XYZ file of C-alpha atoms in Angstrom:
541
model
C 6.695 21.828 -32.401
C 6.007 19.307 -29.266
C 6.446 16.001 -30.781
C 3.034 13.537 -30.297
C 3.150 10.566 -27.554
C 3.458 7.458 -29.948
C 0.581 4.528 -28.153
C 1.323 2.463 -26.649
C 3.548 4.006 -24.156
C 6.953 2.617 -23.646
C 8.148 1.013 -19.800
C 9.985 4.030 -19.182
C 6.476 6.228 -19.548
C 4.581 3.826 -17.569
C 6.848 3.791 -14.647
C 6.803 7.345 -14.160
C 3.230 7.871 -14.037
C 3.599 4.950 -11.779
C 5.839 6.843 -9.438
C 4.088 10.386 -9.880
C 0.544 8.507 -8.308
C 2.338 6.263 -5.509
C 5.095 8.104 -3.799
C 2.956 11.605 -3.343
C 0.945 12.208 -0.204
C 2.953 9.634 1.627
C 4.897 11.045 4.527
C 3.147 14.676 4.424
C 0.786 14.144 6.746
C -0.162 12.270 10.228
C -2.320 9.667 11.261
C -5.782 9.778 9.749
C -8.871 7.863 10.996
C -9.640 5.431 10.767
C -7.435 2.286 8.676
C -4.619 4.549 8.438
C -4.237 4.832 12.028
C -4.924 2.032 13.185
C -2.438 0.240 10.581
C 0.415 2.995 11.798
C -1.004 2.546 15.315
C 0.078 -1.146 15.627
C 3.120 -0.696 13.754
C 4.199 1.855 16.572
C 2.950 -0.221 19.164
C 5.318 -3.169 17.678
C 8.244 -0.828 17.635
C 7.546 0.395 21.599
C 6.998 -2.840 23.002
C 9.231 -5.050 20.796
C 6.782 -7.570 20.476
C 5.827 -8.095 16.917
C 3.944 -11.510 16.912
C 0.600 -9.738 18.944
C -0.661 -7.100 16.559
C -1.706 -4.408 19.181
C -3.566 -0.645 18.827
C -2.605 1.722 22.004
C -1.522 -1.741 24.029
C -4.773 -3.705 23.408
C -4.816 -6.604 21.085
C -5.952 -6.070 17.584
C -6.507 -9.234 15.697
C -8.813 -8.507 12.733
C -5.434 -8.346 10.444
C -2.627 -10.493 10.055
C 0.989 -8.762 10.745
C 2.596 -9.144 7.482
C 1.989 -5.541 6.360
C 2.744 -3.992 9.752
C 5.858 -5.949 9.885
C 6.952 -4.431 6.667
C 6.314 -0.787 7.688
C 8.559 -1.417 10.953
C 11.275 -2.563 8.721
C 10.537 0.660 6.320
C 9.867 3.349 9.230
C 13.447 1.740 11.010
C 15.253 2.805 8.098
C 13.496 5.953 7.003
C 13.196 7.669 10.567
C 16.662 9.504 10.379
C 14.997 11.323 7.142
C 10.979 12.223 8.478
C 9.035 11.172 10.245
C 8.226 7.585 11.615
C 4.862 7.433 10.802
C 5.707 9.010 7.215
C 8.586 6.125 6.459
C 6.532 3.673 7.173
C 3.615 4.832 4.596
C 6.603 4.179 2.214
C 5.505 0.773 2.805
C 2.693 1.157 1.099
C 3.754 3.469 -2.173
C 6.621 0.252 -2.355
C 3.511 -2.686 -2.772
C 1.362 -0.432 -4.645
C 4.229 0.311 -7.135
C 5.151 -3.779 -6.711
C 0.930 -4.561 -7.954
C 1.388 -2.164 -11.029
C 4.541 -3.995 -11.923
C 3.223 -7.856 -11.203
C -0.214 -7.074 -13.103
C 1.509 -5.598 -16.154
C 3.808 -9.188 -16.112
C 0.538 -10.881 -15.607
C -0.949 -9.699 -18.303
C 1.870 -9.677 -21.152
C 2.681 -12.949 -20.119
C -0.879 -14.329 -20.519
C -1.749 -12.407 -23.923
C -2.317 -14.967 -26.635
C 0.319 -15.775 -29.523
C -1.390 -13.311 -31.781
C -1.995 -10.455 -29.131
C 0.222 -7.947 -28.426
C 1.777 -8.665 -24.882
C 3.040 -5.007 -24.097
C -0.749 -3.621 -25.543
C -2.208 -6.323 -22.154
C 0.798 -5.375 -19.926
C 0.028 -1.642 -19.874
C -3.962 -1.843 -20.034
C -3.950 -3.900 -16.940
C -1.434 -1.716 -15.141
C -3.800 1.666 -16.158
C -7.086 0.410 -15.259
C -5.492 -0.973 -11.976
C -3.640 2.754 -11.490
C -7.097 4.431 -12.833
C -9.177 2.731 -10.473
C -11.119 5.289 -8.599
C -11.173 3.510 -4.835
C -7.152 3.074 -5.137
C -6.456 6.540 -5.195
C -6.708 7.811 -1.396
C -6.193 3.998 -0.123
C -3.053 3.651 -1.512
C -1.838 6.201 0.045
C -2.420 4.894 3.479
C -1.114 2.347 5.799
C -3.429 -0.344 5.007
C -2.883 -4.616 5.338
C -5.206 -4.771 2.005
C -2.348 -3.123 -0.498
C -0.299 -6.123 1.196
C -2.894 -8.622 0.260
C -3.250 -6.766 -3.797
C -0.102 -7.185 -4.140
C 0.401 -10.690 -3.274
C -2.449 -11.411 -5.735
C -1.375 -9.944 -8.211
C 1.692 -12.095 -7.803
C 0.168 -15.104 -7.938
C -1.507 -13.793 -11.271
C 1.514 -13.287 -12.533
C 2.502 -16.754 -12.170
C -0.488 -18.552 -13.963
C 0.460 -18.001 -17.238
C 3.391 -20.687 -16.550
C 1.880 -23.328 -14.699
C 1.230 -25.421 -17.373
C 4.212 -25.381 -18.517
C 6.572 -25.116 -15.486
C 4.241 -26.589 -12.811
C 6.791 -26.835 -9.961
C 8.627 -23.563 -9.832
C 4.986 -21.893 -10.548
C 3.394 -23.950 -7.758
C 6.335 -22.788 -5.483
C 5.727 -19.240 -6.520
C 1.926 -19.256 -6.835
C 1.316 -20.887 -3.401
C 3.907 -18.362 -1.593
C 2.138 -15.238 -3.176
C -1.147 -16.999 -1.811
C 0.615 -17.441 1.848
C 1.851 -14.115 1.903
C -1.887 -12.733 1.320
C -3.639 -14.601 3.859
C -0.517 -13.293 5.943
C -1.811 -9.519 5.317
C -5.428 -9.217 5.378
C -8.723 -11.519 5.251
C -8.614 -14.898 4.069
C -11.290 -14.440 1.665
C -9.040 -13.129 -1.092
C -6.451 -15.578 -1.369
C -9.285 -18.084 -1.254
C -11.041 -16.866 -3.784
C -8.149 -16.926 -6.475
C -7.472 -20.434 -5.265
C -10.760 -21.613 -5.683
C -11.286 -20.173 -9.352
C -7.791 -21.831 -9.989
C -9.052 -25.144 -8.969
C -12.154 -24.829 -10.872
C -10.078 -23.955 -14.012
C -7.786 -26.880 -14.003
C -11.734 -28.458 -14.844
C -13.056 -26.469 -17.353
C -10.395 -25.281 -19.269
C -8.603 -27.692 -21.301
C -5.584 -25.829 -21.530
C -5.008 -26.834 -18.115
C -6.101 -30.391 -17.769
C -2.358 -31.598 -18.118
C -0.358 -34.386 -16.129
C 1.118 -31.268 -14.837
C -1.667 -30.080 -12.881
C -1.610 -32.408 -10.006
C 1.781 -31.327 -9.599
C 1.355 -27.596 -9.712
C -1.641 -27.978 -7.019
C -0.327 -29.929 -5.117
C 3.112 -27.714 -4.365
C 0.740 -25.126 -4.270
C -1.242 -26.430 -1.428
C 1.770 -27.542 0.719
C 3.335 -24.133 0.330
C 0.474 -22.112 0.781
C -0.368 -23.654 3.838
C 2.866 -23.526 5.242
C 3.397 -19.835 4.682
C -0.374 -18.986 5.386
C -0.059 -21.184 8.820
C 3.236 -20.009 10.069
C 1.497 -16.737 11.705
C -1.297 -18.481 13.401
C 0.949 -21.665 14.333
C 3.453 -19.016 15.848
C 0.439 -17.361 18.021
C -0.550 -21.122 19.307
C 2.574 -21.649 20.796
C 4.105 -17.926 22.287
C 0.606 -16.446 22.825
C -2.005 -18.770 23.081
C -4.464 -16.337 24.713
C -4.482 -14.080 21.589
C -4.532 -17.377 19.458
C -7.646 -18.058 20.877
C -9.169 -14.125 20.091
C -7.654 -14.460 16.582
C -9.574 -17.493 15.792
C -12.773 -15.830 17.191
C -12.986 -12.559 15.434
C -10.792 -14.276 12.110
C -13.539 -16.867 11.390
C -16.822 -15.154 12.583
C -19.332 -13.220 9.844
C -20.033 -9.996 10.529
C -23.176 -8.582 9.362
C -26.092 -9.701 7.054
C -24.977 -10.822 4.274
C -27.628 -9.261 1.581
C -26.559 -5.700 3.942
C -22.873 -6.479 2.739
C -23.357 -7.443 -0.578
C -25.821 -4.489 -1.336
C -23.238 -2.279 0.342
C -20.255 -3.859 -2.177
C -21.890 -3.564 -5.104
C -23.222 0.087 -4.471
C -19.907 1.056 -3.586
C -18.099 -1.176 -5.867
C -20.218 1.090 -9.030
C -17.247 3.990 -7.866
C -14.801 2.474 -6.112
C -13.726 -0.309 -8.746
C -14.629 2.084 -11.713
C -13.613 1.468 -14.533
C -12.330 -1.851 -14.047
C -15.525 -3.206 -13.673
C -17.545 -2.157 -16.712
C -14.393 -2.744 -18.680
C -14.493 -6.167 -17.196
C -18.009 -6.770 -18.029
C -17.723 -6.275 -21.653
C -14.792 -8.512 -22.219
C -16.870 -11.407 -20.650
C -19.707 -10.446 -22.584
C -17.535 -9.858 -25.999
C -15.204 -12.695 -25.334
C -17.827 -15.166 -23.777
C -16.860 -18.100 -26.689
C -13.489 -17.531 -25.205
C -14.575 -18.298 -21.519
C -12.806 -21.742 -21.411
C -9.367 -19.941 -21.736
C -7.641 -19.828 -18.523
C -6.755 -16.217 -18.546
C -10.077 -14.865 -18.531
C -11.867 -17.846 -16.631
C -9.764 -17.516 -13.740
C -9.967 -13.795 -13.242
C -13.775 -13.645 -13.827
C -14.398 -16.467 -11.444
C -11.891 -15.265 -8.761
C -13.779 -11.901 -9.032
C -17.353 -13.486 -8.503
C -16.270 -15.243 -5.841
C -14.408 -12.969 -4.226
C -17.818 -10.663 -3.939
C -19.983 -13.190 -2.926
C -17.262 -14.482 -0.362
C -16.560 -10.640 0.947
C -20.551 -10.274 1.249
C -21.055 -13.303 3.207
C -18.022 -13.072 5.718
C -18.478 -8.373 5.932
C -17.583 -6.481 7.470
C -19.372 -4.498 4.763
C -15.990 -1.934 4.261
C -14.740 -0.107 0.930
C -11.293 -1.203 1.885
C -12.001 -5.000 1.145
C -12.428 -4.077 -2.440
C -8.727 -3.643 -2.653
C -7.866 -6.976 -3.431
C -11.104 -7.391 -5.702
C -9.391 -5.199 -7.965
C -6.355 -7.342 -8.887
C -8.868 -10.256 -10.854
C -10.720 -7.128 -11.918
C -7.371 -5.702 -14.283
C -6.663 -8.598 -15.625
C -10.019 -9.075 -16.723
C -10.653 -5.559 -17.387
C -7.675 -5.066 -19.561
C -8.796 -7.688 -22.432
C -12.387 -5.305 -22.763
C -10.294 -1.900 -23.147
C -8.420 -3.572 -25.946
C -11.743 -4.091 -27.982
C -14.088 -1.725 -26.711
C -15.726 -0.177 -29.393
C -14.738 3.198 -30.585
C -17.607 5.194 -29.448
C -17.695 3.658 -25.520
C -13.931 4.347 -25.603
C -14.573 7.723 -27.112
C -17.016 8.245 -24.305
C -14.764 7.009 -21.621
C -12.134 9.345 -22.590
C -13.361 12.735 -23.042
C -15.514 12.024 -19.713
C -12.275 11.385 -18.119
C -11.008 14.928 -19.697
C -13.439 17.083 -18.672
C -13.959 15.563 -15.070
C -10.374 15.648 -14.266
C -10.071 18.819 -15.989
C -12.963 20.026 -14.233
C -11.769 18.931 -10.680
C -8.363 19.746 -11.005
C -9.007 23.493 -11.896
C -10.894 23.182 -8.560
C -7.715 22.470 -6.650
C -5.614 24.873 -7.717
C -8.937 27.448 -7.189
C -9.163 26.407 -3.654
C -4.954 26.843 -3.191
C -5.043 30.102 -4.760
C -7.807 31.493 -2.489
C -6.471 29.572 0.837
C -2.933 31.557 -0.070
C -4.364 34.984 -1.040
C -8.288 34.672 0.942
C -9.742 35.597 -2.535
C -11.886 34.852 -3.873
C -14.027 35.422 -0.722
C -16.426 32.790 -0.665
C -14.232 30.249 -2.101
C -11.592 30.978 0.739
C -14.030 31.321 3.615
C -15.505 27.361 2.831
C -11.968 26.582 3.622
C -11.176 28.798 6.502
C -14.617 27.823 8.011
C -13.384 24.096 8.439
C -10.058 24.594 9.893
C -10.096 27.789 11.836
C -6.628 29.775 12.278
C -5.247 28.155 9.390
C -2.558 29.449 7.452
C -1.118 28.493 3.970
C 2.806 28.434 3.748
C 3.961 28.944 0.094
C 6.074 25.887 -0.660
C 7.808 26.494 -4.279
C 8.829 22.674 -4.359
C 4.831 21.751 -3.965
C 3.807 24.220 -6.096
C 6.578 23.078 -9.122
C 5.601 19.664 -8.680
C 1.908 20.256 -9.409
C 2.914 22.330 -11.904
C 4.794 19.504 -13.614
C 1.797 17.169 -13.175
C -0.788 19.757 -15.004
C 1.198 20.093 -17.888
C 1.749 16.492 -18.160
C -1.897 15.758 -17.863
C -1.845 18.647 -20.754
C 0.688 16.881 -23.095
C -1.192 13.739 -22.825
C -4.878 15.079 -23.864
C -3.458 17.537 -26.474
C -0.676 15.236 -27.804
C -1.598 11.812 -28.097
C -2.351 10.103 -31.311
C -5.460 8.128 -31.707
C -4.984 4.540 -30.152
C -6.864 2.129 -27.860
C -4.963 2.864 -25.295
C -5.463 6.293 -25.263
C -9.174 6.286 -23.573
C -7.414 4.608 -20.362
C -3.903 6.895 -20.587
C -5.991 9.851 -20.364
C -7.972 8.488 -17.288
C -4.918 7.162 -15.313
C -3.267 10.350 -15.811
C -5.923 12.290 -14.592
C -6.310 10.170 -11.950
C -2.011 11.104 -10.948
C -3.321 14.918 -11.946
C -5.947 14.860 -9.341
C -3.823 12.810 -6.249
C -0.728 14.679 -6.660
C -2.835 18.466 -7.285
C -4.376 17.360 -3.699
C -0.926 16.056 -2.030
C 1.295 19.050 -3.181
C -1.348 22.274 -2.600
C -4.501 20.502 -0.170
C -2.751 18.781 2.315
C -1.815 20.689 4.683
C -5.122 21.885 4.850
C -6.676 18.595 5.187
C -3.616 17.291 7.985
C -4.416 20.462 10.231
C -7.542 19.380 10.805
C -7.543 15.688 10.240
C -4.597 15.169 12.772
C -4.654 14.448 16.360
C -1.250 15.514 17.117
C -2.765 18.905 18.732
C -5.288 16.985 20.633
C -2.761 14.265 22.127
C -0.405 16.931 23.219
C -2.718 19.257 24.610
C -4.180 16.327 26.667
C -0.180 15.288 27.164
C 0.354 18.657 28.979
C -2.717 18.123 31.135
C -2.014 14.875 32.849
C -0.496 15.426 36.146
C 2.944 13.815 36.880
C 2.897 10.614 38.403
C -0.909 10.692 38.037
C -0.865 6.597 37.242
C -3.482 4.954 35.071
C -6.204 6.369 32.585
C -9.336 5.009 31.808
C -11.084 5.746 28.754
C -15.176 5.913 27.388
C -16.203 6.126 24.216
C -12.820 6.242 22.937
C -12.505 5.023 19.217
C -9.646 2.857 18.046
C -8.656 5.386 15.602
C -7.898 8.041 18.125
C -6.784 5.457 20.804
C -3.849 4.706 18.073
C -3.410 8.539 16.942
C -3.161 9.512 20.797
C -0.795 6.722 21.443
C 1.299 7.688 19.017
C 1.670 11.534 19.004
C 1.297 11.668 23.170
C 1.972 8.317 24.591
C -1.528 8.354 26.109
C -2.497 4.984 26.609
C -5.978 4.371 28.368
C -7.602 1.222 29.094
C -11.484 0.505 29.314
C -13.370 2.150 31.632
C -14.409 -0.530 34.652
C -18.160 0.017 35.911
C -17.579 -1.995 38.272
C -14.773 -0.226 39.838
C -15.378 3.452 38.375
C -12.358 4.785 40.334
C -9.800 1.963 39.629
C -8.278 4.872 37.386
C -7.443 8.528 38.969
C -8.003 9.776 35.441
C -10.924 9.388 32.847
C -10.823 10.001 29.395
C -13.973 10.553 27.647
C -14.518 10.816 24.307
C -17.720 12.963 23.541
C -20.370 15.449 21.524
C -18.435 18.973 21.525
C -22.485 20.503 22.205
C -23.208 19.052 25.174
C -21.431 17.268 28.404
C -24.088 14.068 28.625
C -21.371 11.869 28.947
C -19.496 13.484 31.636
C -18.269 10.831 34.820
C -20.374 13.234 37.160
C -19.651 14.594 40.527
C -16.555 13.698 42.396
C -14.471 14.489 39.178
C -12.659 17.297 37.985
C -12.505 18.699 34.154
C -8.748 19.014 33.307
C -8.665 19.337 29.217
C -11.827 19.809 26.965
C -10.024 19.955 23.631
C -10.427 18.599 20.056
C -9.489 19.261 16.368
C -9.861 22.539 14.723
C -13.454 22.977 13.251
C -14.182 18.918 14.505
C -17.948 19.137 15.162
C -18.490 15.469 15.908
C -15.516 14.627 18.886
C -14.582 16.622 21.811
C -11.803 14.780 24.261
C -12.083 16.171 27.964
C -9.752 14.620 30.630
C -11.378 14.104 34.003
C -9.182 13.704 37.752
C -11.009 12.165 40.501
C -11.568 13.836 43.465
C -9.703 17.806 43.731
């Protein structure tokens, strides 16, 4: 008889469902657009032009993230290159600082549970609903500055629960963790927790201690130290970039009832369910709301929305940090949701994962044996020419994550916990199903390794410079990479500055072509790509 899964699970069962959603999907594939190239773009160009301090895609400065994260990956993809790829070491980077979050919001919240609560019950509902939250589970998986910045704040959560108590080592810990996230993405998060920490040492008077001055205050001096050191650094050795930092760092982008219609419509998926979750325990605990521990998170959450809305751009991936308040928050309404919602949450999580996962072993099955027909010829249509390799290590893997995803709906007794088990777990089910049997599906024709080589093999010797048109970031870095094709902006003024053009264009039509006096070298793109075609022009014969 298979013994039942006592609730709540132990460290030891947390940590491996921690590992089975981060480390999968990592280094199997190559640069994706668009954050995922870009991110591995500039980390490549730091490692080619040994000149870490400018943050640069394909040679031309990229400023709209701080370097923290991409200084990480260099460190990761330096000592992981003599095992895979570059590119695939240092993604490692981010399966390290998502596996870092789990671990800093589970201390968060067992060290911020009440006298009477049970601290390893909070620990591992905030860790779940941060794991089970829907938006995390491609992202994390990619070279973004944002898992940096979650990270970092979910540090700093994790030092809260002490600064009453031990107001200078928290304050030295608390303001580094805030440093460290204005060092890796948008300001706006960081801010936000700093602002609803403020406003708590007013409200709550848990917190309105002789201590408090003290706690701020370290917090401020070493927050600003570590959060200035990156900017103070690009004043002094690069002063030109300074200057284009502090334009496109501290300039809105879009309207801001655009952006916050945007956030909240995709926030309904993306943050689910760490948001409904979150909702009830403000409702259900409202007489509670001068507690620290769910006044800070709630406010920091608020404000992080209305702060992300009103700065833009309106993108799903600055929802990452967002989520950090969110499980902290969210984890005190899974422990007393009622019966019925929690019911409802869990067997909706069954039968969708369930649902979805049968889906992905249907689609392996008929991309290995072309039956059934249909099925198979959805997936051939898409990526033309390709074929499915057996792997037996894939295919055991997946194996091993189905019938753990089994064991856990069939054999686990009845608990709070078990509504938001379930869901994480499917959520591993459905990542690692994807990563072990759809991925090399999805790389053949999400890559541009074909494209940049094909276009490599084109370019004559000693040809000189490129320009480029219509060239997107994304495949600037992905071109960069695979081919060492770097092309600079195409000059109107001086159309034949460059021997070569670059165009990046509509695969039906030639519209954008430079016109006579040039000569079509390479009209190439991605297999079944019916939105980019890249054709390589020489001027003159």
């Amino acid at each position: 008889m298979i013994p039942r899964l006592t609730l709540l699970p132990n460290p030891a069962t947390l940590a491996l469902i921690a590992l089975a959603f981060a480390l999968p999907g990592l280094a199997g594939h190559d640069l994706w657009k668009t954050h995922d190239a870009i991110g591995l773009g500039i980390v490549h160009d730091m490692v080619t032009s040994g000149t870490p301090l400018v943050p640069r895609v394909a040679g031309s400065p990229w400023l709209f993230d701080p370097p923290l994260y991409h200084w990480l990956a260099v460190a990761f993809g330096s000592v992981f290159q003599y095992v895979m790829e570059f590119h695939g070491g240092a993604r490692l980077t981010s399966g390290a600082l998502v596996l870092a979050a789990f671990w800093l919001i589970y201390v968060a919240a067992r060290d911020w549970a009440r006298p009477d609560d049970d601290r390893g019950v909070h620990g591992a509902a905030a860790m779940l609903v941060l794991l089970g939250s829907i938006g995390l589970m491609v992202h994390a998986h990619e070279a973004l500055p944002e898992l940096a910045s979650l990270t970092a704040l979910c540090g700093a959560l994790a030092t809260l629960p002490h600064a009453a108590r031990r107001p200078l080592p928290a304050g030295v810990l608390f303001g580094a963790a805030l440093g460290f996230a204005a060092l890796s993405a948008v300001w706006m998060a960081p801010a936000s927790l700093l602002i609803a920490v403020i406003a708590a040492h007013v409200a709550c008077p848990e917190w309105r201690t002789r201590s408090a001055l003290v706690f701020l205050s370290v917090t401020f001096v070493v927050g600003f130290v570590i959060a200035a050191s990156w900017p103070l650094a690009l004043y002094w050795r690069a002063p030109e970039a300074f200057a284009l930092w502090r334009t496109v760092a501290w300039q809105p982008l879009g309207d801001p009832l655009v952006n916050l219609r945007f956030f909240l419509v995709t926030g309904s998926w993306f943050a689910w369910p760490a948001w409904p979750l979150a909702l009830w325990a403000a409702w259900s605990l409202r007489r509670r709301w001068s507690e620290p521990q769910l006044f800070v998170p709630g406010v920091a959450s608020l404000v992080m929305l209305l702060l992300a809305a009103y700065w833009g751009p309106a993108q799903d991936v600055n929802l990452i940090p967002l989520l950090a308040p969110l499980a902290l928050l969210a984890c005190r309404g899974a422990i007393v949701l009622r019966r019925g919602a929690a019911g409802a949450l869990d067997w909706f999580g069954v039968l969708a994962f369930g649902f979805f996962g049968a889906l992905v072993w249907l689609g392996w099955f008929a991309m290995l044996t072309g039956l059934p027909l249909r099925v198979a010829s959805n997936f051939f249509r898409t990526a033309p020419a390709f074929v499915l390799e057996f792997n037996l290590l894939h295919v055991a893997f997946a194996l091993v994550l189905a019938l753990g995803w089994l064991y856990l709906v069939f054999r686990t007794t009845r608990s709070p916990m078990r509504s938001l088990l379930r869901w994480a777990a499917g959520i591993v089910l459905l990542w690692g199903s994807f990563a072990m049997l759809w991925m090399p599906w999805a790389d053949y024709q999400k890559s541009y390794r074909s494209v940049a080589l094909q276009l490599r093999s084109k370019i004559p010797v000693g040809a000189g410079c490129i320009a480029h048109r219509g060239l997107g970031v994304s495949q600037a870095a992905a071109l960069d990479y695979h081919g060492g094709i770097r092309a600079r902006p195409f000059d109107i003024v001086r159309p034949n500055a460059c021997p070569l053009l670059l165009v990046q264009g509509n695969p039906q039509h030639e519209f954008d072509g430079p016109g006579a006096g040039w000569v079509k070298l390479a009209d190439v793109g991605r297999p079944g790509d019916r939105a980019e075609r890249y054709r390589l022009y020489r001027l003159g014969k």
